[in-house]
Every structure is written in structure tokens, then in C-alpha cells.
Amino acid sequence: MKPPLLDGTGIGKRFGGLRVLTDVGFTVGEGEIVALIGPNGAGKTTLFNLISGLLRPETGTIRIGDLPITALPPHRICRLGVGRTFQTPRPFLDLSVAENVRMAALFGRRPGPVLEELLELVELAGDMGLTARHLPVARRKLLELAMALALRPRIMLLDEILGGLTPTEVGRVTAILRRVRDEWGIALFWIDHVMWALMEVAERVIVLHHGELIAEGRPGSVARDPRVLEAYLGQPTGS
Ligand SMILES: Nc1ncnc2c1ncn2[C@@H]1O[C@H](COP(=O)(O)OP(=O)(O)OP(=O)(O)O)[C@@H](O)[C@H]1O
Ligand SMILES: [Mg+2]
């Protein structure tokens, strides 16, 4: 059987005495949209840092297809097709939108998509010449998305791309991300706190709480899971 695009087993991570992830396992299939949710401090960003090679786990293995990547440096993992956006976007502020995307494309594993096509997809074609510093937050996030897409990833790790956006902007960015998957076939592993949007687009949801996987499944069933409700509401719901 073909292995999933991305797969982790038995992942454990500590920061000094603080155990941040314990025996976490996950998979993301080719072209799949998987949401990663959980209360603040659950360990979500840490898991992304482990996948992209910024940190190393103490236990467990992460694979792309058959290939273990746990010991590889970030640039190798990036070249294997793992793209990423950060909780705080960080484009080169003095460069234009187009220059930022061209710059990012230089680090790609193969020639990137055509600039115009890429900016069209993220709805920034009209802002090509604008300096990144002058972009409002939503469009800055779309620029960061375009920079990550310029590397032609097979999977994109999205860390709170919807954070700080208005409901209208959330709808727009979500629609763009759906097109990224539908038209470009890129899998999305997606952390966010904007539940209504995630629940609409995610095919599968993974829930972390205090560094442990407490639920996984379709959005509808995860949203009703008593352990998930308890994690978010902070009190038992069964009694
Ligand atoms: N470099 C670090 N050194 C020490 N502790 C850290 C480090 N990075 C994260 N932590 C701690 O690890 C835990 C998990 O943090 P993480 O950022 O992964 O959570 P998160 O699920 O992404 O939360 P949020 O939803 O608020 O972004 C937190 O208790 C955090 O304070
Ligand atoms: Mg985080």
C-alpha cells in the first residue's frame, strides 16, 4: 500500500522539564485537507516546527512517503515538498509583492509556477508593485502564502493564517486555500482557531490537548466529542 504523503508516529518533545508533546501520531494524505486544532499551548506550532526540521523530537519518526525526515535540516525538508506559513508573517518589508515572491522562488526544488498565475491565485495580482510594508494584515498573509507556494510544495503547513482577520477576509482566504488544494493538488495541514471556517473545509480534524492527541475524525464527529468539548470549555461535560 502507498504510504501517506506525511506521517508521524510516537512523537515526543520536551523543552527542559516541560513535556510539550507525548506519543503523537498523525497522517496527511496526498491532496488532503487536515485541520490541527487544540487550546492555546497544546503543542500545535511545536509539531509544525518538528515537521519542518526547526526542532527535533526526542522520540518518534516523521516521514514523507517512505523517507524518514526527522534528522534532516529544514532546507532539505523544504526541498522534499513541505511548505509553511508562520503564525506571524515575515516577508521582506522593503521589497515589493512581486520581488518577495520571486525571491522565495529562488529557493524552490524546481522552477516555480509563473509569477502572474501565482499572484492571481492568491488575489494579489493588483498589488504586485506594492511594498510589503504597506500591505494590510490579510494581504500580508496571502503574500506569505504565495511565497510558500512559489517553492512548489506538495503539502503546506498553515499556522493560523486566519488569525486576526475579519469574517469577510476569513471567507476570502479560505476560498483561496480551497483552490490551492483543488486546482494545484497541494495537501493542507492547517492550524487555526477559527472553527467555523476550518470545519467547513477540513476533511479530517486532529485535536491536541496538553501535547496529547485526544480526538481525530470528521469535523462533525470531532465537534461533538465530549473530550474535545471538555478541552475547550475546561470542565467535564458528561456529568
Ligand atoms: N522554544 C520553546 N522553549 C520553551 N517552551 C516552549 C517553546 N516553544 C513552545 N514552548 C511551550 O510549549 C507549549 C506548546 O507551545 P506551542 O507554541 O506549540 O502551542 P500552540 O498549540 O501552538 O499554541 P497557540 O494556539 O497559542 O499558538 C507551550 O507551553 C509553550 O509555552
Ligand atoms: Mg501556535
PDB file of C-alpha atoms and ligand atoms in Angstrom:
ATOM      1  CA  MET A   1       0.000   0.000   0.000  1.00  0.00           C
ATOM      2  CA  LYS A   2       1.195   3.506  -0.800  1.00  0.00           C
ATOM      3  CA  PRO A   3       2.317   5.374   2.351  1.00  0.00           C
ATOM      4  CA  PRO A   4       0.608   8.680   3.217  1.00  0.00           C
ATOM      5  CA  LEU A   5       2.276  11.876   1.997  1.00  0.00           C
ATOM      6  CA  LEU A   6       3.207  12.889   5.543  1.00  0.00           C
ATOM      7  CA  ASP A   7       3.167  10.670   8.568  1.00  0.00           C
ATOM      8  CA  GLY A   8       4.333  10.904  12.167  1.00  0.00           C
ATOM      9  CA  THR A   9       4.430   8.197  14.843  1.00  0.00           C
ATOM     10  CA  GLY A  10       5.210   8.295  18.539  1.00  0.00           C
ATOM     11  CA  ILE A  11       6.315  11.923  18.501  1.00  0.00           C
ATOM     12  CA  GLY A  12       7.583  13.206  21.848  1.00  0.00           C
ATOM     13  CA  LYS A  13       9.088  16.610  22.582  1.00  0.00           C
ATOM     14  CA  ARG A  14      10.270  18.328  25.763  1.00  0.00           C
ATOM     15  CA  PHE A  15      11.504  21.816  26.477  1.00  0.00           C
ATOM     16  CA  GLY A  16      13.668  21.278  29.561  1.00  0.00           C
ATOM     17  CA  GLY A  17      11.333  19.825  32.168  1.00  0.00           C
ATOM     18  CA  LEU A  18       8.206  20.723  30.205  1.00  0.00           C
ATOM     19  CA  ARG A  19       6.721  17.867  28.219  1.00  0.00           C
ATOM     20  CA  VAL A  20       5.095  19.530  25.207  1.00  0.00           C
ATOM     21  CA  LEU A  21       4.200  16.529  23.014  1.00  0.00           C
ATOM     22  CA  THR A  22       3.623  12.930  24.078  1.00  0.00           C
ATOM     23  CA  ASP A  23       3.315   9.989  21.701  1.00  0.00           C
ATOM     24  CA  VAL A  24       1.582  11.964  18.953  1.00  0.00           C
ATOM     25  CA  GLY A  25       0.780  10.233  15.676  1.00  0.00           C
ATOM     26  CA  PHE A  26      -0.738  11.748  12.546  1.00  0.00           C
ATOM     27  CA  THR A  27      -1.057  11.319   8.799  1.00  0.00           C
ATOM     28  CA  VAL A  28      -1.856  13.647   5.921  1.00  0.00           C
ATOM     29  CA  GLY A  29      -2.714  12.065   2.585  1.00  0.00           C
ATOM     30  CA  GLU A  30      -1.880  13.338  -0.888  1.00  0.00           C
ATOM     31  CA  GLY A  31      -4.118  16.368  -1.549  1.00  0.00           C
ATOM     32  CA  GLU A  32      -5.935  16.040   1.772  1.00  0.00           C
ATOM     33  CA  ILE A  33      -7.072  18.943   3.995  1.00  0.00           C
ATOM     34  CA  VAL A  34      -6.405  18.128   7.654  1.00  0.00           C
ATOM     35  CA  ALA A  35      -7.091  20.578  10.474  1.00  0.00           C
ATOM     36  CA  LEU A  36      -4.933  20.580  13.616  1.00  0.00           C
ATOM     37  CA  ILE A  37      -6.787  22.183  16.499  1.00  0.00           C
ATOM     38  CA  GLY A  38      -6.445  22.479  20.267  1.00  0.00           C
ATOM     39  CA  PRO A  39      -6.415  25.128  23.013  1.00  0.00           C
ATOM     40  CA  ASN A  40      -3.513  27.607  23.352  1.00  0.00           C
ATOM     41  CA  GLY A  41      -0.290  25.880  24.329  1.00  0.00           C
ATOM     42  CA  ALA A  42      -1.492  22.448  23.164  1.00  0.00           C
ATOM     43  CA  GLY A  43       1.702  21.919  21.157  1.00  0.00           C
ATOM     44  CA  LYS A  44       0.424  22.596  17.613  1.00  0.00           C
ATOM     45  CA  THR A  45       3.143  25.014  16.473  1.00  0.00           C
ATOM     46  CA  THR A  46       5.766  22.799  18.104  1.00  0.00           C
ATOM     47  CA  LEU A  47       4.532  19.888  15.979  1.00  0.00           C
ATOM     48  CA  PHE A  48       4.930  22.028  12.842  1.00  0.00           C
ATOM     49  CA  ASN A  49       8.445  23.020  13.979  1.00  0.00           C
ATOM     50  CA  LEU A  50       9.287  19.333  14.260  1.00  0.00           C
ATOM     51  CA  ILE A  51       7.864  18.534  10.816  1.00  0.00           C
ATOM     52  CA  SER A  52       9.745  21.378   9.151  1.00  0.00           C
ATOM     53  CA  GLY A  53      13.020  20.488  10.903  1.00  0.00           C
ATOM     54  CA  LEU A  54      13.389  23.591  13.078  1.00  0.00           C
ATOM     55  CA  LEU A  55      13.257  21.308  16.110  1.00  0.00           C
ATOM     56  CA  ARG A  56      14.000  17.631  16.645  1.00  0.00           C
ATOM     57  CA  PRO A  57      11.774  15.267  18.611  1.00  0.00           C
ATOM     58  CA  GLU A  58      13.180  13.149  21.439  1.00  0.00           C
ATOM     59  CA  THR A  59      11.063  10.208  20.340  1.00  0.00           C
ATOM     60  CA  GLY A  60       9.242   9.141  17.202  1.00  0.00           C
ATOM     61  CA  THR A  61       9.657   9.392  13.463  1.00  0.00           C
ATOM     62  CA  ILE A  62       8.273  11.721  10.826  1.00  0.00           C
ATOM     63  CA  ARG A  63       8.190  10.520   7.215  1.00  0.00           C
ATOM     64  CA  ILE A  64       7.451  11.950   3.819  1.00  0.00           C
ATOM     65  CA  GLY A  65       6.254   8.914   1.941  1.00  0.00           C
ATOM     66  CA  ASP A  66       8.799   6.228   2.882  1.00  0.00           C
ATOM     67  CA  LEU A  67      11.573   8.658   3.752  1.00  0.00           C
ATOM     68  CA  PRO A  68      12.299   9.460   7.423  1.00  0.00           C
ATOM     69  CA  ILE A  69      12.928  13.215   7.686  1.00  0.00           C
ATOM     70  CA  THR A  70      13.351  13.540  11.443  1.00  0.00           C
ATOM     71  CA  ALA A  71      17.127  14.061  11.200  1.00  0.00           C
ATOM     72  CA  LEU A  72      17.105  16.311   8.125  1.00  0.00           C
ATOM     73  CA  PRO A  73      17.766  20.069   8.195  1.00  0.00           C
ATOM     74  CA  PRO A  74      14.927  22.492   7.268  1.00  0.00           C
ATOM     75  CA  HIS A  75      16.155  23.254   3.723  1.00  0.00           C
ATOM     76  CA  ARG A  76      16.188  19.545   2.835  1.00  0.00           C
ATOM     77  CA  ILE A  77      12.672  19.077   4.203  1.00  0.00           C
ATOM     78  CA  CYS A  78      11.538  22.129   2.252  1.00  0.00           C
ATOM     79  CA  ARG A  79      13.013  20.657  -0.922  1.00  0.00           C
ATOM     80  CA  LEU A  80      11.124  17.430  -0.300  1.00  0.00           C
ATOM     81  CA  GLY A  81       7.936  19.441  -0.745  1.00  0.00           C
ATOM     82  CA  VAL A  82       6.953  20.748   2.701  1.00  0.00           C
ATOM     83  CA  GLY A  83       5.869  24.408   2.571  1.00  0.00           C
ATOM     84  CA  ARG A  84       4.969  26.514   5.550  1.00  0.00           C
ATOM     85  CA  THR A  85       3.420  29.780   6.680  1.00  0.00           C
ATOM     86  CA  PHE A  86       4.097  31.224  10.132  1.00  0.00           C
ATOM     87  CA  GLN A  87       1.844  32.476  12.945  1.00  0.00           C
ATOM     88  CA  THR A  88       3.381  35.921  12.254  1.00  0.00           C
ATOM     89  CA  PRO A  89       4.041  36.526   8.548  1.00  0.00           C
ATOM     90  CA  ARG A  90       7.526  37.779   7.741  1.00  0.00           C
ATOM     91  CA  PRO A  91       8.023  38.954   4.168  1.00  0.00           C
ATOM     92  CA  PHE A  92      10.916  41.264   3.258  1.00  0.00           C
ATOM     93  CA  LEU A  93       9.202  44.519   4.188  1.00  0.00           C
ATOM     94  CA  ASP A  94      11.107  46.790   1.805  1.00  0.00           C
ATOM     95  CA  LEU A  95      10.591  44.584  -1.250  1.00  0.00           C
ATOM     96  CA  SER A  96       7.529  44.654  -3.457  1.00  0.00           C
ATOM     97  CA  VAL A  97       4.976  41.844  -3.549  1.00  0.00           C
ATOM     98  CA  ALA A  98       6.404  40.545  -6.847  1.00  0.00           C
ATOM     99  CA  GLU A  99      10.008  40.781  -5.614  1.00  0.00           C
ATOM    100  CA  ASN A 100       9.175  38.872  -2.454  1.00  0.00           C
ATOM    101  CA  VAL A 101       7.619  36.020  -4.423  1.00  0.00           C
ATOM    102  CA  ARG A 102      10.497  35.928  -6.931  1.00  0.00           C
ATOM    103  CA  MET A 103      12.983  35.866  -4.080  1.00  0.00           C
ATOM    104  CA  ALA A 104      11.172  32.947  -2.451  1.00  0.00           C
ATOM    105  CA  ALA A 105      11.073  31.048  -5.770  1.00  0.00           C
ATOM    106  CA  LEU A 106      14.889  31.052  -5.869  1.00  0.00           C
ATOM    107  CA  PHE A 107      14.856  28.520  -3.029  1.00  0.00           C
ATOM    108  CA  GLY A 108      12.432  26.133  -4.743  1.00  0.00           C
ATOM    109  CA  ARG A 109      13.125  22.487  -5.582  1.00  0.00           C
ATOM    110  CA  ARG A 110      12.261  23.049  -9.253  1.00  0.00           C
ATOM    111  CA  PRO A 111      11.158  26.008 -11.366  1.00  0.00           C
ATOM    112  CA  GLY A 112       8.246  27.660  -9.614  1.00  0.00           C
ATOM    113  CA  PRO A 113       4.853  28.478 -11.073  1.00  0.00           C
ATOM    114  CA  VAL A 114       4.532  31.559 -13.236  1.00  0.00           C
ATOM    115  CA  LEU A 115       4.505  34.676 -11.055  1.00  0.00           C
ATOM    116  CA  GLU A 116       1.314  36.092 -12.555  1.00  0.00           C
ATOM    117  CA  GLU A 117      -0.512  32.792 -12.145  1.00  0.00           C
ATOM    118  CA  LEU A 118       0.557  32.596  -8.530  1.00  0.00           C
ATOM    119  CA  LEU A 119      -0.436  36.165  -7.688  1.00  0.00           C
ATOM    120  CA  GLU A 120      -3.729  35.607  -9.496  1.00  0.00           C
ATOM    121  CA  LEU A 121      -4.438  32.575  -7.304  1.00  0.00           C
ATOM    122  CA  VAL A 122      -3.862  34.487  -4.053  1.00  0.00           C
ATOM    123  CA  GLU A 123      -5.681  37.557  -5.429  1.00  0.00           C
ATOM    124  CA  LEU A 124      -2.633  39.825  -5.165  1.00  0.00           C
ATOM    125  CA  ALA A 125      -2.154  40.480  -8.887  1.00  0.00           C
ATOM    126  CA  GLY A 126      -3.319  44.071  -8.398  1.00  0.00           C
ATOM    127  CA  ASP A 127      -0.735  44.630  -5.628  1.00  0.00           C
ATOM    128  CA  MET A 128       2.329  43.348  -7.497  1.00  0.00           C
ATOM    129  CA  GLY A 129       4.298  46.590  -7.248  1.00  0.00           C
ATOM    130  CA  LEU A 130       3.266  47.460  -3.710  1.00  0.00           C
ATOM    131  CA  THR A 131       5.915  47.354  -0.959  1.00  0.00           C
ATOM    132  CA  ALA A 132       5.186  44.555   1.536  1.00  0.00           C
ATOM    133  CA  ARG A 133       5.325  47.021   4.430  1.00  0.00           C
ATOM    134  CA  HIS A 134       2.217  48.737   3.024  1.00  0.00           C
ATOM    135  CA  LEU A 135       0.087  45.612   2.856  1.00  0.00           C
ATOM    136  CA  PRO A 136      -2.680  45.246   5.445  1.00  0.00           C
ATOM    137  CA  VAL A 137      -2.534  42.062   7.536  1.00  0.00           C
ATOM    138  CA  ALA A 138      -4.819  39.868   5.392  1.00  0.00           C
ATOM    139  CA  ARG A 139      -2.887  40.580   2.224  1.00  0.00           C
ATOM    140  CA  ARG A 140       0.423  40.195   4.047  1.00  0.00           C
ATOM    141  CA  LYS A 141      -0.707  36.698   4.963  1.00  0.00           C
ATOM    142  CA  LEU A 142      -1.634  35.997   1.349  1.00  0.00           C
ATOM    143  CA  LEU A 143       1.813  37.208   0.310  1.00  0.00           C
ATOM    144  CA  GLU A 144       3.401  34.783   2.721  1.00  0.00           C
ATOM    145  CA  LEU A 145       1.195  32.054   1.264  1.00  0.00           C
ATOM    146  CA  ALA A 146       2.325  32.993  -2.260  1.00  0.00           C
ATOM    147  CA  MET A 147       5.975  32.912  -1.149  1.00  0.00           C
ATOM    148  CA  ALA A 148       5.496  29.414   0.245  1.00  0.00           C
ATOM    149  CA  LEU A 149       3.625  28.292  -2.900  1.00  0.00           C
ATOM    150  CA  ALA A 150       6.467  29.604  -5.083  1.00  0.00           C
ATOM    151  CA  LEU A 151       8.517  26.681  -3.726  1.00  0.00           C
ATOM    152  CA  ARG A 152       6.028  24.230  -5.287  1.00  0.00           C
ATOM    153  CA  PRO A 153       5.268  22.264  -2.131  1.00  0.00           C
ATOM    154  CA  ARG A 154       3.267  19.033  -2.073  1.00  0.00           C
ATOM    155  CA  ILE A 155       1.978  19.897   1.369  1.00  0.00           C
ATOM    156  CA  MET A 156       1.531  23.247   3.069  1.00  0.00           C
ATOM    157  CA  LEU A 157       1.682  23.684   6.837  1.00  0.00           C
ATOM    158  CA  LEU A 158      -0.536  26.657   7.687  1.00  0.00           C
ATOM    159  CA  ASP A 159      -0.128  28.166  11.167  1.00  0.00           C
ATOM    160  CA  GLU A 160      -3.088  30.451  11.957  1.00  0.00           C
ATOM    161  CA  ILE A 161      -3.321  32.041   8.554  1.00  0.00           C
ATOM    162  CA  LEU A 162      -6.826  33.195   9.573  1.00  0.00           C
ATOM    163  CA  GLY A 163      -5.704  34.807  12.852  1.00  0.00           C
ATOM    164  CA  GLY A 164      -6.630  38.491  13.152  1.00  0.00           C
ATOM    165  CA  LEU A 165      -8.794  38.547  10.022  1.00  0.00           C
ATOM    166  CA  THR A 166     -12.366  39.845   9.739  1.00  0.00           C
ATOM    167  CA  PRO A 167     -15.091  37.288   8.887  1.00  0.00           C
ATOM    168  CA  THR A 168     -15.150  38.564   5.284  1.00  0.00           C
ATOM    169  CA  GLU A 169     -11.379  38.134   4.982  1.00  0.00           C
ATOM    170  CA  VAL A 170     -11.620  34.684   6.568  1.00  0.00           C
ATOM    171  CA  GLY A 171     -14.102  33.678   3.843  1.00  0.00           C
ATOM    172  CA  ARG A 172     -11.848  35.013   1.121  1.00  0.00           C
ATOM    173  CA  VAL A 173      -8.647  33.364   2.384  1.00  0.00           C
ATOM    174  CA  THR A 174     -10.482  30.093   2.973  1.00  0.00           C
ATOM    175  CA  ALA A 175     -11.801  30.120  -0.600  1.00  0.00           C
ATOM    176  CA  ILE A 176      -8.271  30.745  -1.897  1.00  0.00           C
ATOM    177  CA  LEU A 177      -6.920  27.839   0.139  1.00  0.00           C
ATOM    178  CA  ARG A 178      -9.622  25.560  -1.191  1.00  0.00           C
ATOM    179  CA  ARG A 179      -8.475  26.473  -4.703  1.00  0.00           C
ATOM    180  CA  VAL A 180      -4.837  25.802  -3.744  1.00  0.00           C
ATOM    181  CA  ARG A 181      -5.879  22.252  -2.984  1.00  0.00           C
ATOM    182  CA  ASP A 182      -8.480  21.753  -5.720  1.00  0.00           C
ATOM    183  CA  GLU A 183      -6.552  23.308  -8.600  1.00  0.00           C
ATOM    184  CA  TRP A 184      -2.941  22.708  -7.585  1.00  0.00           C
ATOM    185  CA  GLY A 185      -3.412  19.455  -5.674  1.00  0.00           C
ATOM    186  CA  ILE A 186      -1.492  20.661  -2.621  1.00  0.00           C
ATOM    187  CA  ALA A 187      -2.326  18.990   0.693  1.00  0.00           C
ATOM    188  CA  LEU A 188      -3.047  21.325   3.618  1.00  0.00           C
ATOM    189  CA  PHE A 189      -2.156  20.657   7.259  1.00  0.00           C
ATOM    190  CA  TRP A 190      -3.869  23.570   8.904  1.00  0.00           C
ATOM    191  CA  ILE A 191      -3.739  25.008  12.432  1.00  0.00           C
ATOM    192  CA  ASP A 192      -6.367  27.626  13.239  1.00  0.00           C
ATOM    193  CA  HIS A 193      -8.673  28.849  15.967  1.00  0.00           C
ATOM    194  CA  VAL A 194     -11.430  29.996  13.563  1.00  0.00           C
ATOM    195  CA  MET A 195     -13.537  26.877  13.966  1.00  0.00           C
ATOM    196  CA  TRP A 196     -16.399  27.661  11.601  1.00  0.00           C
ATOM    197  CA  ALA A 197     -14.048  28.081   8.650  1.00  0.00           C
ATOM    198  CA  LEU A 198     -11.935  25.022   9.449  1.00  0.00           C
ATOM    199  CA  MET A 199     -14.960  22.823   9.986  1.00  0.00           C
ATOM    200  CA  GLU A 200     -16.239  23.846   6.570  1.00  0.00           C
ATOM    201  CA  VAL A 201     -13.131  22.896   4.593  1.00  0.00           C
ATOM    202  CA  ALA A 202     -11.285  20.244   6.590  1.00  0.00           C
ATOM    203  CA  GLU A 203     -11.805  16.616   5.612  1.00  0.00           C
ATOM    204  CA  ARG A 204     -10.295  15.370   8.842  1.00  0.00           C
ATOM    205  CA  VAL A 205      -9.583  17.033  12.180  1.00  0.00           C
ATOM    206  CA  ILE A 206      -6.856  16.159  14.691  1.00  0.00           C
ATOM    207  CA  VAL A 207      -7.178  17.545  18.226  1.00  0.00           C
ATOM    208  CA  LEU A 208      -4.241  18.117  20.575  1.00  0.00           C
ATOM    209  CA  HIS A 209      -4.614  18.939  24.248  1.00  0.00           C
ATOM    210  CA  HIS A 210      -1.640  19.328  26.620  1.00  0.00           C
ATOM    211  CA  GLY A 211       0.526  17.688  23.973  1.00  0.00           C
ATOM    212  CA  GLU A 212      -1.613  14.598  23.533  1.00  0.00           C
ATOM    213  CA  LEU A 213      -3.848  13.575  20.683  1.00  0.00           C
ATOM    214  CA  ILE A 214      -7.335  13.436  22.200  1.00  0.00           C
ATOM    215  CA  ALA A 215      -9.544  13.065  19.122  1.00  0.00           C
ATOM    216  CA  GLU A 216      -9.416  12.555  15.395  1.00  0.00           C
ATOM    217  CA  GLY A 217     -12.078  12.212  12.746  1.00  0.00           C
ATOM    218  CA  ARG A 218     -14.538  14.012  10.542  1.00  0.00           C
ATOM    219  CA  PRO A 219     -15.320  17.614  11.577  1.00  0.00           C
ATOM    220  CA  GLY A 220     -18.892  16.798  12.600  1.00  0.00           C
ATOM    221  CA  SER A 221     -17.973  13.974  14.951  1.00  0.00           C
ATOM    222  CA  VAL A 222     -14.946  15.763  16.454  1.00  0.00           C
ATOM    223  CA  ALA A 223     -17.085  18.820  17.227  1.00  0.00           C
ATOM    224  CA  ARG A 224     -19.416  16.606  19.311  1.00  0.00           C
ATOM    225  CA  ASP A 225     -16.656  14.628  21.042  1.00  0.00           C
ATOM    226  CA  PRO A 226     -17.000  15.071  24.837  1.00  0.00           C
ATOM    227  CA  ARG A 227     -13.186  15.111  25.306  1.00  0.00           C
ATOM    228  CA  VAL A 228     -12.882  17.933  22.789  1.00  0.00           C
ATOM    229  CA  LEU A 229     -15.660  19.965  24.401  1.00  0.00           C
ATOM    230  CA  GLU A 230     -14.056  19.435  27.784  1.00  0.00           C
ATOM    231  CA  ALA A 231     -10.638  20.549  26.481  1.00  0.00           C
ATOM    232  CA  TYR A 232     -12.099  23.752  25.100  1.00  0.00           C
ATOM    233  CA  LEU A 233     -14.558  24.508  27.875  1.00  0.00           C
ATOM    234  CA  GLY A 234     -12.261  23.360  30.661  1.00  0.00           C
ATOM    235  CA  GLN A 235     -14.853  21.309  32.500  1.00  0.00           C
ATOM    236  CA  PRO A 236     -16.371  17.837  32.262  1.00  0.00           C
ATOM    237  CA  THR A 237     -19.437  17.759  30.049  1.00  0.00           C
ATOM    238  CA  GLY A 238     -20.643  14.245  30.777  1.00  0.00           C
ATOM    239  CA  SER A 239     -21.963  14.834  34.283  1.00  0.00           C
TER     240      SER A 239
HETATM  241  N1  LIG B   1      11.149  27.218  22.385  1.00  0.00           N
HETATM  242  C1  LIG B   1      10.426  26.935  23.477  1.00  0.00           C
HETATM  243  N2  LIG B   1      11.007  26.821  24.682  1.00  0.00           N
HETATM  244  C2  LIG B   1      10.285  26.508  25.784  1.00  0.00           C
HETATM  245  N3  LIG B   1       8.937  26.293  25.769  1.00  0.00           N
HETATM  246  C3  LIG B   1       8.305  26.409  24.602  1.00  0.00           C
HETATM  247  C4  LIG B   1       8.999  26.730  23.383  1.00  0.00           C
HETATM  248  N4  LIG B   1       8.093  26.772  22.358  1.00  0.00           N
HETATM  249  C5  LIG B   1       6.906  26.482  22.917  1.00  0.00           C
HETATM  250  N5  LIG B   1       7.025  26.262  24.244  1.00  0.00           N
HETATM  251  C6  LIG B   1       5.934  25.864  25.163  1.00  0.00           C
HETATM  252  O1  LIG B   1       5.394  24.671  24.633  1.00  0.00           O
HETATM  253  C7  LIG B   1       3.981  24.619  24.788  1.00  0.00           C
HETATM  254  C8  LIG B   1       3.334  24.427  23.423  1.00  0.00           C
HETATM  255  O2  LIG B   1       3.542  25.599  22.647  1.00  0.00           O
HETATM  256  P1  LIG B   1       3.031  25.724  21.158  1.00  0.00           P
HETATM  257  O3  LIG B   1       3.516  27.024  20.659  1.00  0.00           O
HETATM  258  O4  LIG B   1       3.415  24.506  20.401  1.00  0.00           O
HETATM  259  O5  LIG B   1       1.449  25.734  21.367  1.00  0.00           O
HETATM  260  P2  LIG B   1       0.268  26.020  20.322  1.00  0.00           P
HETATM  261  O6  LIG B   1      -0.650  24.846  20.395  1.00  0.00           O
HETATM  262  O7  LIG B   1       0.830  26.385  19.006  1.00  0.00           O
HETATM  263  O8  LIG B   1      -0.466  27.275  20.992  1.00  0.00           O
HETATM  264  P3  LIG B   1      -1.187  28.564  20.316  1.00  0.00           P
HETATM  265  O9  LIG B   1      -2.561  28.081  19.911  1.00  0.00           O
HETATM  266  O10 LIG B   1      -1.268  29.540  21.436  1.00  0.00           O
HETATM  267  O11 LIG B   1      -0.339  29.030  19.179  1.00  0.00           O
HETATM  268  C9  LIG B   1       3.602  25.915  25.488  1.00  0.00           C
HETATM  269  O12 LIG B   1       3.521  25.635  26.860  1.00  0.00           O
HETATM  270  C10 LIG B   1       4.766  26.841  25.188  1.00  0.00           C
HETATM  271  O13 LIG B   1       4.916  27.800  26.187  1.00  0.00           O
HETATM  272 MG    MG B   2       0.800  28.091  17.835  1.00  0.00          MG
END
